[in-house]
Structure formats: structure tokens, C-alpha cells
Amino acid sequence: MKIAQNRLDRGFVRYQEEFEAKALEVLRSGWYILGGEAEAFEREFAAYTGAGYCVGLASGLDALWLAFRVLGIGAGDEVIVQANTYIASVMGITINGAVPVFVEPDEYFNMDPGKIEEKITERTRAILVVHLYGQASDMASVVRLCKKYNLRLVEDCAQSHGACYDGKMTGTFGDIGCFSFYPSKNLGGFGDGGAIVTDDAQIAADMKMYRNYGSEKRYYNKVVGANSRLDELQAGLLRVRLSHIKELTQERRELAERYAGSLRNPSLMLPKVREHADSVWHQYVVSCERRQELIDYLNEKEIGTIIHYPIPPHLSEAYRSLGYRRGSFPVTEHYADTVLSLPMYNGMTREEQEYVIEALNRFQ
Ligand SMILES: *Cc1c(COP(=O)(O)O)cnc(C)c1O
């Protein structure tokens, strides 16, 4: 049996008729940018997260860099971020000229709450929390530190649509929650897309201005903005997916539970879920000291896996100028050397998952 790490086609066929009807509706409408679909999506996504406002954007990276731009964070400022994130989190900071200050992750792959305070300086302006792999970070600690030091709080929720800490949805704890709707995300479109959520009406209004060339009124440009709009086709298709997000998340939870309940191989370390937090299982990430052997073994059985992520941002060529080297963040580097994302996708059959489980249990 051939099993891919992800199967986007499965996510399409399940609601195929609804997607096709919506696509035709938008195509026939004659209106493709900033119209009724985007507005409806923004309303529905804000309601889903519990935030006051949502502003649709063209990507998750745009959500991140525009968030710091709107908050006025740039050159000379420091932003605290976890070291083991996808590089887009860091680019969202550095595009604005601000400096990323890395914190090592904890055993849940999220920012280690006990290692944040020592990184705060008089130049620190914000904390960027990444709810990596779908699991909510320890928001109690992060919110407390932000209050104590008067810092802005931005959340990277590109992998955590619907994940909660203490029953409150990620993205709603601070000033701005940033989302991506890249096709492989838990709420994925059929192209690029993103959004921010916020409770602050001024932030929402500023974001609408920035996404549209810095203009609130046509041809009157207040700031140098971006072209970053969630188009009508993506917004319409995302509305279809959003209407099913509860069952899609539930399905991922069941897949994760089955992995957790059936995998019994001492060579694999299974993911742990933090108390008060839950996970929407964007990825099911195990760690293995003999990772390359495991990958080769699974490849032989035609089971696909992916490493999220093999090169941490501080060791990436793009960030050589920051001056870090191997050894700068040992926990992060150890994760980069040992983590492996197992097949996990909506529409994964029991038969497929059992094939993966059996193969993993036999690895020695
Ligand atoms: C996917 C992702 C992003 C970037 O989103 P895009 O829509 O691809 O720009 C940012 N941060 C994290 C953690 C991501 O997983």
C-alpha cells in the first residue's frame, strides 16, 4: 500500500459538490477581489475564533509581517520567538527590520515558558508565539509576561486553527492572531491565503488599509502598504471548508488518538499534549534518534514522511548574518535532527493508518 504523508485530494473529494458549486458561483459573479465572499468569510472566521474582527490577507507570511508593521515594530526593536519554528515566523519579524530573539522549545515543541523572561531586554517590544504542529502554547505564562513587561503579543496560528488553551482559541490571547490558509493547513484553501484576527477595531482598520496599498479611500494612500488580499475565489472555498471545520478537526483528533493508542515502539517518542492545552494535530510528530534509518525503512514500505523542519531558522543561510552557529540552540537542533511527521490527513482510512502503525511497530 502506498501512503503519502498528506493527501490534499481527499480533502477536496469529501465536499466536492459544495466546492464546485461555490467556485462556479464566484466565477459567474463577475467580482473577484474584496467582495461579498471575503466579507462573509471574515465575519464567519471571526465568529469561529471568538475574535472581534478578522481581516483576510494573501498569505500567512503577510499576516505576520503586516501584524508587526501595524503595531509599529521595526528597526531597533526585538521580538521574542521560539527557535524551532517554520522560517516564515522569523521572516515576519525581519522584513520589518526588527531582530528575532530566539527561545528554546519545551517538551511540547512550543516556546519554553521558563526561558522567555531571561531574553527580555529594554529593546523587546513583542513576543511571537507559534502554536507549532497544532498544539496551543502555554498562554498563561506568555500573557503574564506580556503584561508584566508591557509587550505586544502576536500569535502565529498557521498550524493551530481551532486549538485552544483553557478553552480559549489560539489567536485571541494577544493583539493579533495570524493565520495561513495554505492548502496543507488545517483550514486550507486551493491556493494561497491568510488572515489576522484581533479584538482591536483600530488594528483591523489599519490592516485593511495596509493590505490594499495603504489606502482606505480609493487613490488616497496614507501609508506604503502591500497588495495582500484574500481573493473571492479562495474566500468562497474557505467558507465551504470552514463550515465543516469541526468534523475535520474531530477526525484529526481521532487519528492522533489511534496513533497514540497503538504505536508501541521504544525507538519512537510520541508527542505529548500540555495540560490546559489541546491540539488540532496539524502534524503528528514523533522523534527518533535513528531517524534516517526509520525514513529509509518506511520508504521501502512506500510510507511517506516529512521533517518539520530539518534546518532551524538560526542555521539557515538566509539568517547567516545573525551570527549563530551549530550549538547556539541545542534543544532546537536536537529536534531538527530527530523529529518526523507521520502521515496525517483528513480522509485517511483506518486501513491506511493501520498499515502505517503496523510498519512502525515492526521497525527495529
Ligand atoms: C505555513 C506557515 C506560515 C506561513 O504561511 P504561508 O501562508 O505559507 O505564508 C507561517 N508560520 C507557520 C508556523 C507556518 O506553518
mmCIF file of C-alpha atoms and ligand atoms in Angstrom:
data_model
loop_
_atom_site.group_PDB
_atom_site.id
_atom_site.type_symbol
_atom_site.label_atom_id
_atom_site.label_comp_id
_atom_site.label_asym_id
_atom_site.label_seq_id
_atom_site.Cartn_x
_atom_site.Cartn_y
_atom_site.Cartn_z
ATOM 1 C CA MET A 1 0.000 0.000 0.000
ATOM 2 C CA LYS A 2 1.349 3.411 -0.945
ATOM 3 C CA ILE A 3 0.712 6.080 1.669
ATOM 4 C CA ALA A 4 1.604 9.727 1.260
ATOM 5 C CA GLN A 5 2.375 11.947 4.238
ATOM 6 C CA ASN A 6 -0.501 14.190 3.168
ATOM 7 C CA ARG A 7 -3.373 13.831 0.689
ATOM 8 C CA LEU A 8 -4.948 17.133 -0.312
ATOM 9 C CA ASP A 9 -7.178 15.386 -2.857
ATOM 10 C CA ARG A 10 -9.014 13.607 -0.031
ATOM 11 C CA GLY A 11 -9.930 16.958 1.465
ATOM 12 C CA PHE A 12 -11.397 18.023 -1.860
ATOM 13 C CA VAL A 13 -13.473 14.990 -2.787
ATOM 14 C CA ARG A 14 -15.264 14.865 0.552
ATOM 15 C CA TYR A 15 -17.075 18.157 -0.173
ATOM 16 C CA GLN A 16 -16.518 18.169 -3.929
ATOM 17 C CA GLU A 17 -20.039 19.247 -4.891
ATOM 18 C CA GLU A 18 -20.018 22.162 -2.473
ATOM 19 C CA PHE A 19 -16.579 23.325 -3.617
ATOM 20 C CA GLU A 20 -17.517 23.103 -7.284
ATOM 21 C CA ALA A 21 -20.801 24.924 -6.801
ATOM 22 C CA LYS A 22 -19.067 27.712 -4.866
ATOM 23 C CA ALA A 23 -16.277 28.038 -7.443
ATOM 24 C CA LEU A 24 -18.794 28.420 -10.253
ATOM 25 C CA GLU A 25 -20.827 30.878 -8.234
ATOM 26 C CA VAL A 26 -17.784 33.104 -7.727
ATOM 27 C CA LEU A 27 -16.594 32.772 -11.321
ATOM 28 C CA ARG A 28 -20.011 33.740 -12.624
ATOM 29 C CA SER A 29 -20.416 36.640 -10.197
ATOM 30 C CA GLY A 30 -18.086 38.936 -12.123
ATOM 31 C CA TRP A 31 -16.496 40.167 -8.850
ATOM 32 C CA TYR A 32 -13.134 38.688 -7.795
ATOM 33 C CA ILE A 33 -11.342 40.888 -5.259
ATOM 34 C CA LEU A 34 -12.706 42.381 -1.989
ATOM 35 C CA GLY A 35 -16.349 41.481 -2.318
ATOM 36 C CA GLY A 36 -19.080 39.609 -0.539
ATOM 37 C CA GLU A 37 -17.279 36.275 -0.161
ATOM 38 C CA ALA A 38 -14.271 37.822 1.569
ATOM 39 C CA GLU A 39 -16.530 39.838 3.845
ATOM 40 C CA ALA A 40 -18.630 36.809 4.719
ATOM 41 C CA PHE A 41 -15.524 34.732 5.382
ATOM 42 C CA GLU A 42 -14.107 37.432 7.650
ATOM 43 C CA ARG A 43 -17.348 37.520 9.628
ATOM 44 C CA GLU A 44 -17.547 33.736 9.899
ATOM 45 C CA PHE A 45 -13.896 33.222 10.782
ATOM 46 C CA ALA A 46 -14.002 35.953 13.455
ATOM 47 C CA ALA A 47 -17.072 34.262 14.936
ATOM 48 C CA TYR A 48 -15.375 30.860 14.806
ATOM 49 C CA THR A 49 -12.295 32.059 16.700
ATOM 50 C CA GLY A 50 -14.235 34.286 19.078
ATOM 51 C CA ALA A 51 -12.335 37.392 17.965
ATOM 52 C CA GLY A 52 -13.988 40.717 17.292
ATOM 53 C CA TYR A 53 -12.532 41.168 13.808
ATOM 54 C CA CYS A 54 -10.920 39.205 11.011
ATOM 55 C CA VAL A 55 -9.112 40.681 8.023
ATOM 56 C CA GLY A 56 -8.410 38.426 5.045
ATOM 57 C CA LEU A 57 -4.928 38.578 3.524
ATOM 58 C CA ALA A 58 -2.979 36.873 0.769
ATOM 59 C CA SER A 59 -0.826 34.561 2.941
ATOM 60 C CA GLY A 60 0.301 33.639 6.408
ATOM 61 C CA LEU A 61 3.629 35.381 5.904
ATOM 62 C CA ASP A 62 1.802 38.606 5.001
ATOM 63 C CA ALA A 63 -0.314 38.231 8.146
ATOM 64 C CA LEU A 64 2.877 38.033 10.212
ATOM 65 C CA TRP A 65 4.861 40.891 8.718
ATOM 66 C CA LEU A 66 1.841 43.158 8.414
ATOM 67 C CA ALA A 67 0.999 42.442 12.062
ATOM 68 C CA PHE A 68 4.338 43.852 13.199
ATOM 69 C CA ARG A 69 4.064 46.696 10.700
ATOM 70 C CA VAL A 70 0.655 47.723 12.025
ATOM 71 C CA LEU A 71 1.953 47.504 15.614
ATOM 72 C CA GLY A 72 4.786 49.849 14.665
ATOM 73 C CA ILE A 73 7.528 47.324 15.425
ATOM 74 C CA GLY A 74 10.637 47.689 13.258
ATOM 75 C CA ALA A 75 14.271 48.726 13.221
ATOM 76 C CA GLY A 76 15.890 48.698 16.653
ATOM 77 C CA ASP A 77 13.167 46.532 18.158
ATOM 78 C CA GLU A 78 13.462 42.954 19.374
ATOM 79 C CA VAL A 79 10.804 40.282 19.059
ATOM 80 C CA ILE A 80 10.983 37.066 21.058
ATOM 81 C CA VAL A 81 10.127 33.928 19.068
ATOM 82 C CA GLN A 82 10.722 30.229 19.509
ATOM 83 C CA ALA A 83 13.792 28.894 17.744
ATOM 84 C CA ASN A 84 12.176 25.743 16.320
ATOM 85 C CA THR A 85 9.598 27.348 14.073
ATOM 86 C CA TYR A 86 8.927 27.482 10.376
ATOM 87 C CA ILE A 87 11.138 30.205 8.937
ATOM 88 C CA ALA A 88 8.144 32.355 7.913
ATOM 89 C CA SER A 89 7.604 33.280 11.583
ATOM 90 C CA VAL A 90 11.091 34.778 11.664
ATOM 91 C CA MET A 91 10.725 36.475 8.289
ATOM 92 C CA GLY A 92 7.585 38.200 9.564
ATOM 93 C CA ILE A 93 9.848 39.880 12.134
ATOM 94 C CA THR A 94 12.901 40.634 9.999
ATOM 95 C CA ILE A 95 11.008 42.018 6.978
ATOM 96 C CA ASN A 96 10.236 44.941 9.279
ATOM 97 C CA GLY A 97 13.871 45.363 10.270
ATOM 98 C CA ALA A 98 13.246 44.036 13.794
ATOM 99 C CA VAL A 99 15.559 41.474 15.379
ATOM 100 C CA PRO A 100 14.368 37.954 16.275
ATOM 101 C CA VAL A 101 15.448 36.780 19.721
ATOM 102 C CA PHE A 102 15.177 33.008 19.906
ATOM 103 C CA VAL A 103 13.864 30.934 22.802
ATOM 104 C CA GLU A 104 14.335 27.177 23.020
ATOM 105 C CA PRO A 105 11.248 24.940 22.858
ATOM 106 C CA ASP A 106 9.896 22.761 25.646
ATOM 107 C CA GLU A 107 8.942 19.085 25.513
ATOM 108 C CA TYR A 108 5.729 20.056 23.681
ATOM 109 C CA PHE A 109 7.683 21.611 20.789
ATOM 110 C CA ASN A 110 6.403 25.070 21.768
ATOM 111 C CA MET A 111 8.161 28.041 23.329
ATOM 112 C CA ASP A 112 9.574 27.050 26.727
ATOM 113 C CA PRO A 113 7.749 29.385 29.128
ATOM 114 C CA GLY A 114 10.578 29.176 31.670
ATOM 115 C CA LYS A 115 13.140 30.515 29.199
ATOM 116 C CA ILE A 116 11.374 33.638 27.978
ATOM 117 C CA GLU A 117 11.993 36.133 30.771
ATOM 118 C CA GLU A 118 15.800 35.911 30.554
ATOM 119 C CA LYS A 119 15.562 37.076 26.922
ATOM 120 C CA ILE A 120 13.648 40.274 27.638
ATOM 121 C CA THR A 121 15.708 43.475 27.257
ATOM 122 C CA GLU A 122 14.811 47.158 27.095
ATOM 123 C CA ARG A 123 14.521 46.760 23.320
ATOM 124 C CA THR A 124 11.987 43.914 23.480
ATOM 125 C CA ARG A 125 8.654 45.007 22.015
ATOM 126 C CA ALA A 126 6.741 41.798 21.423
ATOM 127 C CA ILE A 127 6.502 38.042 21.831
ATOM 128 C CA LEU A 128 5.587 35.958 18.805
ATOM 129 C CA VAL A 129 4.134 32.664 19.998
ATOM 130 C CA VAL A 130 3.931 29.831 17.464
ATOM 131 C CA HIS A 131 1.417 27.090 18.225
ATOM 132 C CA LEU A 132 3.546 24.559 16.410
ATOM 133 C CA TYR A 133 2.114 21.324 14.958
ATOM 134 C CA GLY A 134 -1.377 22.357 16.103
ATOM 135 C CA GLN A 135 -0.807 22.425 19.839
ATOM 136 C CA ALA A 136 -1.601 25.505 21.899
ATOM 137 C CA SER A 137 1.363 27.021 23.749
ATOM 138 C CA ASP A 138 1.392 27.809 27.470
ATOM 139 C CA MET A 139 -0.564 31.032 27.117
ATOM 140 C CA ALA A 140 -0.962 31.624 30.856
ATOM 141 C CA SER A 141 2.799 32.201 31.175
ATOM 142 C CA VAL A 142 3.115 34.188 27.960
ATOM 143 C CA VAL A 143 0.206 36.512 28.722
ATOM 144 C CA ARG A 144 1.564 37.099 32.247
ATOM 145 C CA LEU A 145 4.985 38.102 30.879
ATOM 146 C CA CYS A 146 3.464 40.375 28.239
ATOM 147 C CA LYS A 147 1.501 42.203 30.940
ATOM 148 C CA LYS A 148 4.469 42.406 33.315
ATOM 149 C CA TYR A 149 6.816 43.885 30.698
ATOM 150 C CA ASN A 150 4.222 45.746 28.636
ATOM 151 C CA LEU A 151 4.938 43.729 25.489
ATOM 152 C CA ARG A 152 2.790 43.191 22.431
ATOM 153 C CA LEU A 153 1.599 39.651 21.851
ATOM 154 C CA VAL A 154 1.305 38.206 18.353
ATOM 155 C CA GLU A 155 0.324 34.579 17.750
ATOM 156 C CA ASP A 156 1.369 32.530 14.728
ATOM 157 C CA CYS A 157 -1.650 30.258 14.300
ATOM 158 C CA ALA A 158 -0.738 28.990 10.836
ATOM 159 C CA GLN A 159 -0.871 25.441 12.230
ATOM 160 C CA SER A 160 -3.422 25.832 15.011
ATOM 161 C CA HIS A 161 -6.852 26.711 13.579
ATOM 162 C CA GLY A 162 -9.252 25.828 16.371
ATOM 163 C CA ALA A 163 -6.697 24.802 19.010
ATOM 164 C CA CYS A 164 -7.472 26.073 22.499
ATOM 165 C CA TYR A 165 -5.679 26.891 25.724
ATOM 166 C CA ASP A 166 -8.003 26.766 28.744
ATOM 167 C CA GLY A 167 -10.930 26.655 26.344
ATOM 168 C CA LYS A 168 -9.935 29.890 24.571
ATOM 169 C CA MET A 169 -8.938 29.748 20.967
ATOM 170 C CA THR A 170 -5.379 30.400 19.864
ATOM 171 C CA GLY A 171 -5.138 33.712 18.070
ATOM 172 C CA THR A 172 -7.298 35.550 20.603
ATOM 173 C CA PHE A 173 -4.887 35.907 23.538
ATOM 174 C CA GLY A 174 -2.975 38.968 22.430
ATOM 175 C CA ASP A 175 -3.032 41.853 19.990
ATOM 176 C CA ILE A 176 -3.104 39.912 16.728
ATOM 177 C CA GLY A 177 -3.540 36.265 15.704
ATOM 178 C CA CYS A 178 -2.014 35.368 12.322
ATOM 179 C CA PHE A 179 -3.400 32.568 10.178
ATOM 180 C CA SER A 180 -2.392 30.854 6.946
ATOM 181 C CA PHE A 181 -4.775 29.048 4.639
ATOM 182 C CA TYR A 182 -2.062 27.405 2.549
ATOM 183 C CA PRO A 183 -3.592 24.203 1.111
ATOM 184 C CA SER A 184 -1.942 21.825 3.604
ATOM 185 C CA LYS A 185 -3.047 23.747 6.717
ATOM 186 C CA ASN A 186 -5.946 22.508 8.832
ATOM 187 C CA LEU A 187 -8.151 25.149 7.220
ATOM 188 C CA GLY A 188 -6.655 25.097 3.744
ATOM 189 C CA GLY A 189 -7.663 26.822 0.536
ATOM 190 C CA PHE A 190 -6.879 25.950 -3.058
ATOM 191 C CA GLY A 191 -4.050 28.414 -3.377
ATOM 192 C CA ASP A 192 -2.503 30.935 -1.012
ATOM 193 C CA GLY A 193 -4.445 32.780 1.641
ATOM 194 C CA GLY A 194 -4.149 34.197 5.133
ATOM 195 C CA ALA A 195 -5.840 36.381 7.725
ATOM 196 C CA ILE A 196 -5.409 38.138 11.033
ATOM 197 C CA VAL A 197 -7.881 38.208 13.892
ATOM 198 C CA THR A 198 -7.987 40.900 16.562
ATOM 199 C CA ASP A 199 -10.301 42.460 19.124
ATOM 200 C CA ASP A 200 -8.960 45.922 18.368
ATOM 201 C CA ALA A 201 -11.049 47.879 15.844
ATOM 202 C CA GLN A 202 -8.124 50.200 15.039
ATOM 203 C CA ILE A 203 -5.792 47.294 14.278
ATOM 204 C CA ALA A 204 -8.431 45.776 11.998
ATOM 205 C CA ALA A 205 -8.939 49.088 10.190
ATOM 206 C CA ASP A 206 -5.183 49.626 9.808
ATOM 207 C CA MET A 207 -4.756 46.093 8.474
ATOM 208 C CA LYS A 208 -7.455 46.731 5.855
ATOM 209 C CA MET A 209 -5.553 49.824 4.810
ATOM 210 C CA TYR A 210 -2.181 48.072 4.655
ATOM 211 C CA ARG A 211 -3.488 45.127 2.622
ATOM 212 C CA ASN A 212 -4.764 47.485 -0.040
ATOM 213 C CA TYR A 213 -1.767 49.683 -0.950
ATOM 214 C CA GLY A 214 -2.164 51.695 2.223
ATOM 215 C CA SER A 215 -5.441 53.099 1.020
ATOM 216 C CA GLU A 216 -8.754 53.451 2.855
ATOM 217 C CA LYS A 217 -10.246 55.623 0.164
ATOM 218 C CA ARG A 218 -9.567 54.800 -3.466
ATOM 219 C CA TYR A 219 -6.464 56.569 -4.815
ATOM 220 C CA TYR A 220 -5.817 58.222 -1.471
ATOM 221 C CA ASN A 221 -2.803 56.439 0.005
ATOM 222 C CA LYS A 222 -1.946 57.085 3.617
ATOM 223 C CA VAL A 223 0.970 54.664 4.064
ATOM 224 C CA VAL A 224 3.147 52.459 1.871
ATOM 225 C CA GLY A 225 1.172 49.257 2.040
ATOM 226 C CA ALA A 226 1.030 45.917 0.308
ATOM 227 C CA ASN A 227 -1.168 44.130 -2.166
ATOM 228 C CA SER A 228 -2.332 41.352 0.118
ATOM 229 C CA ARG A 229 -5.977 40.489 -0.281
ATOM 230 C CA LEU A 230 -7.803 37.227 0.200
ATOM 231 C CA ASP A 231 -9.451 36.839 -3.191
ATOM 232 C CA GLU A 232 -13.111 35.997 -3.638
ATOM 233 C CA LEU A 233 -12.497 32.506 -5.001
ATOM 234 C CA GLN A 234 -10.307 31.476 -2.047
ATOM 235 C CA ALA A 235 -12.650 33.162 0.435
ATOM 236 C CA GLY A 236 -15.653 31.340 -1.001
ATOM 237 C CA LEU A 237 -13.898 27.969 -0.976
ATOM 238 C CA LEU A 238 -12.615 28.599 2.551
ATOM 239 C CA ARG A 239 -16.186 29.305 3.682
ATOM 240 C CA VAL A 240 -17.127 25.825 2.478
ATOM 241 C CA ARG A 241 -14.230 24.253 4.390
ATOM 242 C CA LEU A 242 -14.871 26.385 7.476
ATOM 243 C CA SER A 243 -18.472 25.149 7.604
ATOM 244 C CA HIS A 244 -17.026 21.637 8.153
ATOM 245 C CA ILE A 245 -14.065 22.519 10.376
ATOM 246 C CA LYS A 246 -15.496 20.873 13.495
ATOM 247 C CA GLU A 247 -15.775 17.450 11.899
ATOM 248 C CA LEU A 248 -12.413 17.879 10.152
ATOM 249 C CA THR A 249 -10.724 18.668 13.478
ATOM 250 C CA GLN A 250 -12.533 15.815 15.198
ATOM 251 C CA GLU A 251 -11.277 13.415 12.538
ATOM 252 C CA ARG A 252 -7.688 14.552 13.153
ATOM 253 C CA ARG A 253 -8.139 14.060 16.881
ATOM 254 C CA GLU A 254 -9.312 10.501 16.271
ATOM 255 C CA LEU A 255 -6.347 9.796 14.003
ATOM 256 C CA ALA A 256 -3.983 11.128 16.673
ATOM 257 C CA GLU A 257 -5.676 9.066 19.375
ATOM 258 C CA ARG A 258 -5.329 5.934 17.294
ATOM 259 C CA TYR A 259 -1.613 6.596 16.772
ATOM 260 C CA ALA A 260 -1.171 7.284 20.480
ATOM 261 C CA GLY A 261 -3.095 4.180 21.472
ATOM 262 C CA SER A 262 -1.476 1.769 19.011
ATOM 263 C CA LEU A 263 2.131 2.823 18.490
ATOM 264 C CA ARG A 264 4.350 0.818 20.778
ATOM 265 C CA ASN A 265 7.912 1.020 19.584
ATOM 266 C CA PRO A 266 10.507 2.101 22.148
ATOM 267 C CA SER A 267 12.529 3.749 19.349
ATOM 268 C CA LEU A 268 9.783 6.327 18.845
ATOM 269 C CA MET A 269 8.974 9.170 21.194
ATOM 270 C CA LEU A 270 5.333 10.126 20.805
ATOM 271 C CA PRO A 271 4.049 13.714 21.044
ATOM 272 C CA LYS A 272 2.777 14.906 24.424
ATOM 273 C CA VAL A 273 -0.107 17.294 25.000
ATOM 274 C CA ARG A 274 0.218 20.032 27.593
ATOM 275 C CA GLU A 275 -2.221 20.339 30.478
ATOM 276 C CA HIS A 276 -4.892 23.009 29.792
ATOM 277 C CA ALA A 277 -3.958 22.887 26.098
ATOM 278 C CA ASP A 278 -5.331 20.893 23.239
ATOM 279 C CA SER A 279 -4.061 20.108 19.794
ATOM 280 C CA VAL A 280 -5.755 20.119 16.409
ATOM 281 C CA TRP A 281 -2.965 17.820 15.185
ATOM 282 C CA HIS A 282 -1.748 19.780 12.222
ATOM 283 C CA GLN A 283 1.069 17.240 12.288
ATOM 284 C CA TYR A 284 1.642 14.079 14.287
ATOM 285 C CA VAL A 285 5.317 14.448 15.114
ATOM 286 C CA VAL A 286 7.379 11.671 16.661
ATOM 287 C CA SER A 287 11.072 11.789 17.492
ATOM 288 C CA CYS A 288 13.553 9.068 16.723
ATOM 289 C CA GLU A 289 17.292 9.014 17.391
ATOM 290 C CA ARG A 290 17.763 6.770 14.338
ATOM 291 C CA ARG A 291 15.621 8.917 12.107
ATOM 292 C CA GLN A 292 17.346 8.290 8.781
ATOM 293 C CA GLU A 293 17.106 4.527 9.266
ATOM 294 C CA LEU A 294 13.423 4.921 10.081
ATOM 295 C CA ILE A 295 12.781 7.060 6.991
ATOM 296 C CA ASP A 296 14.572 4.557 4.749
ATOM 297 C CA TYR A 297 12.641 1.665 6.297
ATOM 298 C CA LEU A 298 9.302 3.470 5.787
ATOM 299 C CA ASN A 299 10.243 4.465 2.231
ATOM 300 C CA GLU A 300 10.778 0.806 1.455
ATOM 301 C CA LYS A 301 7.196 0.204 2.576
ATOM 302 C CA GLU A 302 6.039 3.191 0.493
ATOM 303 C CA ILE A 303 5.076 5.213 3.551
ATOM 304 C CA GLY A 304 5.780 8.908 3.173
ATOM 305 C CA THR A 305 7.021 11.147 5.979
ATOM 306 C CA ILE A 306 8.248 14.742 6.196
ATOM 307 C CA ILE A 307 10.679 16.509 8.531
ATOM 308 C CA HIS A 308 9.239 19.707 10.026
ATOM 309 C CA TYR A 309 11.868 21.216 9.931
ATOM 310 C CA PRO A 310 15.354 19.951 9.104
ATOM 311 C CA ILE A 311 17.138 23.337 9.293
ATOM 312 C CA PRO A 312 16.159 25.686 12.131
ATOM 313 C CA PRO A 313 15.956 29.378 11.143
ATOM 314 C CA HIS A 314 19.100 30.341 13.097
ATOM 315 C CA LEU A 315 21.144 27.897 10.980
ATOM 316 C CA SER A 316 19.509 28.826 7.691
ATOM 317 C CA GLU A 317 21.652 30.519 5.060
ATOM 318 C CA ALA A 318 19.088 33.330 4.961
ATOM 319 C CA TYR A 319 19.964 34.229 8.558
ATOM 320 C CA ARG A 320 23.723 33.790 8.489
ATOM 321 C CA SER A 321 24.032 37.484 9.271
ATOM 322 C CA LEU A 322 22.532 36.900 12.731
ATOM 323 C CA GLY A 323 25.792 35.162 13.604
ATOM 324 C CA TYR A 324 24.527 31.927 15.142
ATOM 325 C CA ARG A 325 26.146 28.565 14.647
ATOM 326 C CA ARG A 326 25.523 24.927 15.465
ATOM 327 C CA GLY A 327 25.338 24.671 19.220
ATOM 328 C CA SER A 328 23.603 28.038 19.676
ATOM 329 C CA PHE A 329 20.257 26.360 20.411
ATOM 330 C CA PRO A 330 20.884 22.703 21.273
ATOM 331 C CA VAL A 331 17.285 21.709 22.076
ATOM 332 C CA THR A 332 16.071 23.138 18.783
ATOM 333 C CA GLU A 333 18.912 21.493 16.887
ATOM 334 C CA HIS A 334 18.215 18.149 18.510
ATOM 335 C CA TYR A 335 14.576 18.391 17.423
ATOM 336 C CA ALA A 336 15.669 19.308 13.897
ATOM 337 C CA ASP A 337 17.794 16.139 13.883
ATOM 338 C CA THR A 338 15.176 13.750 15.298
ATOM 339 C CA VAL A 339 11.579 14.841 14.532
ATOM 340 C CA LEU A 340 9.485 13.115 11.907
ATOM 341 C CA SER A 341 5.916 13.870 10.829
ATOM 342 C CA LEU A 342 3.872 10.729 10.210
ATOM 343 C CA PRO A 343 1.104 10.507 7.591
ATOM 344 C CA MET A 344 -1.831 12.565 8.906
ATOM 345 C CA TYR A 345 -4.621 13.964 6.769
ATOM 346 C CA ASN A 346 -8.364 14.302 6.602
ATOM 347 C CA GLY A 347 -9.712 11.308 4.748
ATOM 348 C CA MET A 348 -7.012 8.909 5.948
ATOM 349 C CA THR A 349 -8.671 5.494 6.102
ATOM 350 C CA ARG A 350 -8.437 3.112 9.026
ATOM 351 C CA GLU A 351 -6.764 0.599 6.720
ATOM 352 C CA GLU A 352 -4.113 3.134 5.722
ATOM 353 C CA GLN A 353 -3.416 4.130 9.281
ATOM 354 C CA GLU A 354 -3.228 0.554 10.458
ATOM 355 C CA TYR A 355 -0.685 -0.205 7.735
ATOM 356 C CA VAL A 356 1.446 2.692 8.994
ATOM 357 C CA ILE A 357 1.070 1.635 12.638
ATOM 358 C CA GLU A 358 1.993 -1.949 11.934
ATOM 359 C CA ALA A 359 5.060 -0.930 9.956
ATOM 360 C CA LEU A 360 6.181 1.431 12.720
ATOM 361 C CA ASN A 361 5.697 -1.163 15.430
ATOM 362 C CA ARG A 362 7.890 -3.576 13.473
ATOM 363 C CA PHE A 363 10.756 -1.145 12.988
ATOM 364 C CA GLN A 364 13.797 -2.275 14.923
HETATM 365 C C1 LIG B 1 2.658 27.877 6.870
HETATM 366 C C2 LIG B 1 3.239 28.680 7.968
HETATM 367 C C3 LIG B 1 3.465 30.062 7.828
HETATM 368 C C4 LIG B 1 3.350 30.777 6.519
HETATM 369 O O1 LIG B 1 2.110 30.726 5.891
HETATM 370 P P1 LIG B 1 2.032 30.975 4.305
HETATM 371 O O2 LIG B 1 0.567 31.103 4.063
HETATM 372 O O3 LIG B 1 2.645 29.794 3.642
HETATM 373 O O4 LIG B 1 2.767 32.236 4.008
HETATM 374 C C5 LIG B 1 3.903 30.760 8.930
HETATM 375 N N1 LIG B 1 4.144 30.155 10.108
HETATM 376 C C6 LIG B 1 3.948 28.838 10.276
HETATM 377 C C7 LIG B 1 4.202 28.238 11.617
HETATM 378 C C8 LIG B 1 3.509 28.060 9.207
HETATM 379 O O5 LIG B 1 3.347 26.741 9.391
#
